[in-house]
Structures are given as structure tokens and as C-alpha cells.
Short mmCIF file of C-alpha atoms in Angstrom, two decimals:
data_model
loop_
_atom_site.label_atom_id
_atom_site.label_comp_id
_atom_site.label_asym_id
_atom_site.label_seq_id
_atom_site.Cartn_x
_atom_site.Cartn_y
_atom_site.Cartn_z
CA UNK A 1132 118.49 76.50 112.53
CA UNK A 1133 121.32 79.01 113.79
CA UNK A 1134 118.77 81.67 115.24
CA UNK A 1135 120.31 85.19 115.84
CA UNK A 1136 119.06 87.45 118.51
CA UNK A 1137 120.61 91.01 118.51
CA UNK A 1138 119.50 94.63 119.92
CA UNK A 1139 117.44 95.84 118.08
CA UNK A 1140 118.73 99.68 118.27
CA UNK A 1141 121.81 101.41 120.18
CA UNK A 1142 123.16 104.58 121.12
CA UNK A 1143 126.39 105.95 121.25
CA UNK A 1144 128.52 109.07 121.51
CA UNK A 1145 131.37 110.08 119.56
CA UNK A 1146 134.75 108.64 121.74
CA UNK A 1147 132.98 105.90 123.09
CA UNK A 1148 133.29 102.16 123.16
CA UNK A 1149 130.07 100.31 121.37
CA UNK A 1150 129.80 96.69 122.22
CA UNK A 1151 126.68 94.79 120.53
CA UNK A 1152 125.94 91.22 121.52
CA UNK A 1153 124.46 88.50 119.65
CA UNK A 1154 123.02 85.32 121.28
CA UNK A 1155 123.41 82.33 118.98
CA UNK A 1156 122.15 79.32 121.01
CA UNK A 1157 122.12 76.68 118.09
CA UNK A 1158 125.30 77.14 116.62
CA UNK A 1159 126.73 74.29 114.84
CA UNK A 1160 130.15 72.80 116.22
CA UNK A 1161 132.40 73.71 113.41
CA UNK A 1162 130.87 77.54 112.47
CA UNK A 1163 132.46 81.09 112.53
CA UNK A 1164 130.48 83.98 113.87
CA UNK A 1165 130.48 86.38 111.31
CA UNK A 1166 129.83 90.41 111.98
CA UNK A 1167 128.99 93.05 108.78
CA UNK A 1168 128.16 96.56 108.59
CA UNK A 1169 125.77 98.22 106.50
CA UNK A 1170 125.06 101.67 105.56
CA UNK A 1171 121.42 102.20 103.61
CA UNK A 1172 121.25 101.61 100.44
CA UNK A 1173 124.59 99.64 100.40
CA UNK A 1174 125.69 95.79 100.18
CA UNK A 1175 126.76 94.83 103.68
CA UNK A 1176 130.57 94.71 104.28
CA UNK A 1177 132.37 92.27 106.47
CA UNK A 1178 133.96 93.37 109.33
CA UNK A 1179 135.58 90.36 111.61
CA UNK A 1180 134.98 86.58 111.89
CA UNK A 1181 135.86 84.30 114.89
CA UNK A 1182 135.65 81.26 116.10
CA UNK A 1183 136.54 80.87 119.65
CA UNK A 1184 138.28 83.38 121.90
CA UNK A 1185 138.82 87.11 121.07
CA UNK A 1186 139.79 87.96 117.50
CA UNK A 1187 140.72 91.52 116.80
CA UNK A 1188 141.38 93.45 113.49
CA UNK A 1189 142.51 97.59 112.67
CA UNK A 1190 138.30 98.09 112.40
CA UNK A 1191 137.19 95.82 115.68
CA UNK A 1192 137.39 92.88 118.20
CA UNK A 1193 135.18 89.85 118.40
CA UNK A 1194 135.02 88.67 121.89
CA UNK A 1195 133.57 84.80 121.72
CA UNK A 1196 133.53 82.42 125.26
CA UNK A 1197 134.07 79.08 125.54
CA UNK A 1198 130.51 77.99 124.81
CA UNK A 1199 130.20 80.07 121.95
CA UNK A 1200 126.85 80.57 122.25
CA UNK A 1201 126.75 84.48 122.21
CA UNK A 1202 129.42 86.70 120.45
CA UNK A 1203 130.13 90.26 121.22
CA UNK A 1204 131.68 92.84 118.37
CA UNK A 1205 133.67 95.79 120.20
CA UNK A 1206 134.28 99.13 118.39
CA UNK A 1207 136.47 101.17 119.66
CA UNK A 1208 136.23 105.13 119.78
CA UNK A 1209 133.02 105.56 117.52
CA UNK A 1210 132.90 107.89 115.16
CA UNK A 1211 129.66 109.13 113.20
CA UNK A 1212 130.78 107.90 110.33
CA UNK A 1213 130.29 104.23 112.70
CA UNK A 1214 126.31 104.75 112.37
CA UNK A 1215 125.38 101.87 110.75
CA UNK A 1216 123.31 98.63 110.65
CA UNK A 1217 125.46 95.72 112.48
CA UNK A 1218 124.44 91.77 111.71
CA UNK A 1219 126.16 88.79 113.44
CA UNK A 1220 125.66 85.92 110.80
CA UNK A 1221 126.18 82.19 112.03
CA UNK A 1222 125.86 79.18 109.68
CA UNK A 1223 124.53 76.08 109.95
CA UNK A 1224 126.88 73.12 109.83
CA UNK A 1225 128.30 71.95 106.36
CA UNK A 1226 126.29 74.17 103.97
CA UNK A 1227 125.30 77.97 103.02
CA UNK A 1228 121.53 76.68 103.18
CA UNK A 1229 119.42 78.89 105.90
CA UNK A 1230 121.98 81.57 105.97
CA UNK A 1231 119.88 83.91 107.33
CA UNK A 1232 120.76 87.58 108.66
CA UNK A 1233 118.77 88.85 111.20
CA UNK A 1234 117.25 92.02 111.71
CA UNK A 1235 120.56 93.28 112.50
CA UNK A 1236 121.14 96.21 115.29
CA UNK A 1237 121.04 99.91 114.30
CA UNK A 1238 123.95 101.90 115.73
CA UNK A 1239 123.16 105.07 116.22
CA UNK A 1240 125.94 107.68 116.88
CA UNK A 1241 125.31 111.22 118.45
CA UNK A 1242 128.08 114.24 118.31
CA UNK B 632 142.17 92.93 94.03
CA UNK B 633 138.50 91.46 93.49
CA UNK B 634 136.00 93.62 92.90
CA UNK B 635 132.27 92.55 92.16
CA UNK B 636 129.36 94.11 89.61
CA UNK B 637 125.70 94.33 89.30
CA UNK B 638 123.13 96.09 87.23
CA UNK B 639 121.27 97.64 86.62
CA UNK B 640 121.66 100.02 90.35
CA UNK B 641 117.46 100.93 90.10
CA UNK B 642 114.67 99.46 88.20
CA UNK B 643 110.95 100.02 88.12
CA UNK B 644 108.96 97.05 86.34
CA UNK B 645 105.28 96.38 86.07
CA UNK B 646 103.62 93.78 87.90
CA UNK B 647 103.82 91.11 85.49
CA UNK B 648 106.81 92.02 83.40
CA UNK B 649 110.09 89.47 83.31
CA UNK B 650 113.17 90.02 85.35
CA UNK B 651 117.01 89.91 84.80
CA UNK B 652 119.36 90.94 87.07
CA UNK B 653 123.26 90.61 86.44
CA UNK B 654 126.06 89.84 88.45
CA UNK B 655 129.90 89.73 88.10
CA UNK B 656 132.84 89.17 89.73
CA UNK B 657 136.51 89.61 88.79
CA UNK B 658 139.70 88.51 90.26
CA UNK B 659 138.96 85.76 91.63
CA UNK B 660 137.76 82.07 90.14
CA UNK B 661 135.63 79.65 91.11
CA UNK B 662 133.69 81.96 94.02
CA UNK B 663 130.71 80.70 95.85
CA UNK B 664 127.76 83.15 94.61
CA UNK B 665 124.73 84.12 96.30
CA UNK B 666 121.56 86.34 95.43
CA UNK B 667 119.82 88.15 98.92
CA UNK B 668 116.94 90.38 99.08
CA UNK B 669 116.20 92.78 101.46
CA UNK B 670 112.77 94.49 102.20
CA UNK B 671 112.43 97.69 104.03
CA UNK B 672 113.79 97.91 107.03
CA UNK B 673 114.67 94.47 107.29
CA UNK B 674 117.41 91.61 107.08
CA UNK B 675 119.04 89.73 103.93
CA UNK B 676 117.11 86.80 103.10
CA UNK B 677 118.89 84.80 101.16
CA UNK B 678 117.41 83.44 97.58
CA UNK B 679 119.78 81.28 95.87
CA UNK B 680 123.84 80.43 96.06
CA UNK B 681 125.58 78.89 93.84
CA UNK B 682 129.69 76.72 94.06
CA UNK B 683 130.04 76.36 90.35
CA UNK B 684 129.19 76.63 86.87
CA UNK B 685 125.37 75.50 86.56
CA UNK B 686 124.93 74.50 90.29
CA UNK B 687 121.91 76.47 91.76
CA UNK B 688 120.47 76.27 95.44
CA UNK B 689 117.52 77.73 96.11
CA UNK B 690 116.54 78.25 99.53
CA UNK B 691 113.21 80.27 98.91
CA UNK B 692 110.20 78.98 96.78
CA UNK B 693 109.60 81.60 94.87
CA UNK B 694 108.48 82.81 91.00
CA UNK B 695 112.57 83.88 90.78
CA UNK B 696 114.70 81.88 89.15
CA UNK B 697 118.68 82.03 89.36
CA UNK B 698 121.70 81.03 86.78
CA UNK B 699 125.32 80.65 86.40
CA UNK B 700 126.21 80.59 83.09
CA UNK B 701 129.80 81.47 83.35
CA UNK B 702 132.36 80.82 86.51
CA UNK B 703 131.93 84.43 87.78
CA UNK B 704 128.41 85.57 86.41
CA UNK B 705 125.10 84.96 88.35
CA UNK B 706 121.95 85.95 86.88
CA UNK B 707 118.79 86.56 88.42
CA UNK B 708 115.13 85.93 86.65
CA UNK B 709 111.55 85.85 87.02
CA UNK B 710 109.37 85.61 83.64
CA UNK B 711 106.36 87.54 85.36
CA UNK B 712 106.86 89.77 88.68
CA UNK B 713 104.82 90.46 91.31
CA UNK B 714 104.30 93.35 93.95
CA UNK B 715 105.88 91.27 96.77
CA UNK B 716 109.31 91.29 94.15
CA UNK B 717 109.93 94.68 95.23
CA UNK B 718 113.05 94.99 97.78
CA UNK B 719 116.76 95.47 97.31
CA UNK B 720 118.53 92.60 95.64
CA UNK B 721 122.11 91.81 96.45
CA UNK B 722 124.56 89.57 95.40
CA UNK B 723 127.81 88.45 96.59
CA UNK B 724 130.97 86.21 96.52
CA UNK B 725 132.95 84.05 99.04
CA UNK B 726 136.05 81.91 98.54
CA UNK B 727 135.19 78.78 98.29
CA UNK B 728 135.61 75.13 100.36
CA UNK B 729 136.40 75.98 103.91
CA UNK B 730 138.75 77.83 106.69
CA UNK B 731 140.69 75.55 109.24
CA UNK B 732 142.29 72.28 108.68
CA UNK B 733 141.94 69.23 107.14
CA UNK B 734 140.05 67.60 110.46
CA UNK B 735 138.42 69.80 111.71
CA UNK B 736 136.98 71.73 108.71
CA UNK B 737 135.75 75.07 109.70
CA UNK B 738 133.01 77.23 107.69
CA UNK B 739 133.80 80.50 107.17
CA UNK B 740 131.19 82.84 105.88
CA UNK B 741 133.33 85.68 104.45
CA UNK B 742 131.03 87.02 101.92
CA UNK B 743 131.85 90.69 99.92
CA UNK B 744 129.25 92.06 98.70
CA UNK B 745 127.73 94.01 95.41
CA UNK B 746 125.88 97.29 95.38
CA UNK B 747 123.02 96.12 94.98
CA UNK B 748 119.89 96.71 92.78
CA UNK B 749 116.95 98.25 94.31
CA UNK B 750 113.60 97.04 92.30
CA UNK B 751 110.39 98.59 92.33
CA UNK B 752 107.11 96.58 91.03
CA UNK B 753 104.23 98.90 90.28
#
């Protein structure tokens, strides 16, 4: 099983750049690492998927090394409007079974 | 663009009372499907996904049942609830088969979400 381990709770201030790691020591060969956001009471939204390397999108970057077996989602310049639950999601090989998101990490953003 | 549907957005059953919560998508065909919940404070667990027309997994015994009756509908069930039902249900789409190429098939787990139902048993 693909365990996720994430922070459980961060803090930032407005301007700054938020990176949040997830350690994913069982991924399967031929997974993404996926990252959403979500705000309470709302369906999580996707944000950036990888799969080696550094991916980067207009929202954030994905920062992945060679082993894959951590992940690190970079946002750049938070805003309050960035406070937010943040899960990395990792399959396991060939199949949606135990697709699991963890407990996710609370980003917290102060003025 | 795709856009995806459920209802009802709150509901407050009894224990013991049946359950049926609805999901659609449009503009797209042939998603994957999948039903979540989420308690309190806590991550998506997901309860069932589906790749086509009468195809359920489940991936949590449970009293819920889940089915697909049409290509973009997914409909969630349980003839009697229980306290434990309670939670936020979500469901959601992907595209389906798989990023990457033909040899070295990749899985991508690009899933958009619903609003989600939040369910209350009393």
C-alpha cells in the first residue's frame, strides 16, 4: 500500500514561498504523485501531477527526485485566499483500489 | 467544458432510514467514477469506483451500496443507515485508461471533483 506521510499543519505569511513535502516510500513504478486543495466544505480540486523531475503549472511546481520516494508541492507568493487543506495522493500500481488520501496538511496563512 | 452534479447538498436521515445519493457528470463519456467519504477533520476514504456502465468496486465493506445505471450517473445507497453513515460524501470523475505511452503505461489520478453532500444520521 502507497502510504502518505505529510505535515500535519503549516504556517505561512502573505508573500511567502510554502513548500509541503510528502514522503511516499512504497510507490509503485509506473504512478503519478498527485497534489489537491481543499477548502471546508468543498470537493477537493486538483492542483499538479508529476512523475519524475519538476513539473510546474500557472497555480504551482511539483519538485519529484530521482527516487521518487518523497514529492514536494511549491506555492509561490501565498495569498490568504491559499489557506487550505493540501493532500499528495499516490496510487498503487494498475488499479484505483486503496486510493487513499491522507490526512492531508492544513495551510494556514497569516496577513 | 465538464462539469459534475450531486444532490441533494445536505441531508439529515434517521438511523435506520434508506439512502440515495445522486451523481452526474456532463461533457465527457465514459469517465471513471468514484464515491469518497470524509469524516470530520479527516481524509477521503474512498467507497466505491466505477470504469463503466454496471461495473462497481467496492473497496470498503460496508451497509452502502453503489450503482451505475447510466454512462455518467453514479448512485449511492444504503436500505437502512447507521450513526457511523454520517460524514461528507463526494463523488468524482477521471478520464479514463491511462497517461504515458503504450510501454510504459503510466496512471494518472486526475480526479475533479463534486460538491459534495454532507449527511447527518440522527
Amino acid at each position: 500500500l502507497a502510504k502518505t506521510t505529510q505535515p500535519i499543519s503549516m504556517d505561512s505569511y502573505e508573500g511567502q514561498e510554502v513548500n509541503i513535502t510528502c514522503s511516499h516510500n512504497n510507490i509503485a513504478t509506473n504512478d503519478y504523485i498527485t497534489w489537491y486543495q481543499q477548502f471546508p466544505s468543498q470537493g477537493p480540486r486538483f492542483i499538479i501531477q508529476g512523475y519524475k523531475t519538476k513539473v510546474t503549472n500557472e497555480v504551482a511546481s511539483l519538485f519529484i527526485p530521482a527516487d521518487r520516494k518523497s514529492s514536494t508541492l511549491s506555492l509561490p507568493r501565498v495569498s490568504l485566499s491559499d489557506t487550505a487543506v493540501y493532500y499528495c495522493l499516490v496510487g498503487i500500481s494498475g488499479s484505483a483500489r486503496q486510493l487513499t488520501f491522507g490526512s492531508g496538511t492544513q495551510l494556514t496563512v497569516l496577513p | 467544458s465538464q462539469t459534475i452534479h450531486q444532490w441533494p447538498a445536505t441531508l439529515v436521515q434517521p438511523v435506520g432510514s434508506p439512502l440515495s445519493l445522486e451523481c452526474t457528470v456532463e461533457g465527457t463519456s465514459n469517465p471513471n467514477l468514484y464515491w469518497y467519504r470524509q469524516a470530520a477533520g479527516r481524509g477521503l476514504q474512498l467507497l466505491f469506483y466505477s470504469v463503466g456502465i454496471g461495473q462497481i468496486s467496492s473497496e470498503v465493506p460496508q451497509n452502502l451500496s453503489a450503482s451505475r445505471p447510466q454512462d455518467r450517473q453514479f448512485i449511492l445507497s444504503s436500505k437502512k443507515l447507521l450513526l457511523s453513515d454520517s460524514g461528507f460524501y463526494l463523488c468524482a470523475w477521471s478520464v479514463p485508461g491511462l497517461a504515458g505511452g503504450l510501454f510504459e503505461p503510466i496512471i494518472s489520478y486526475e480526479q475533479y471533483f463534486g460538491p459534495g453532500t454532507r449527511l447527518t444520521v440522527t
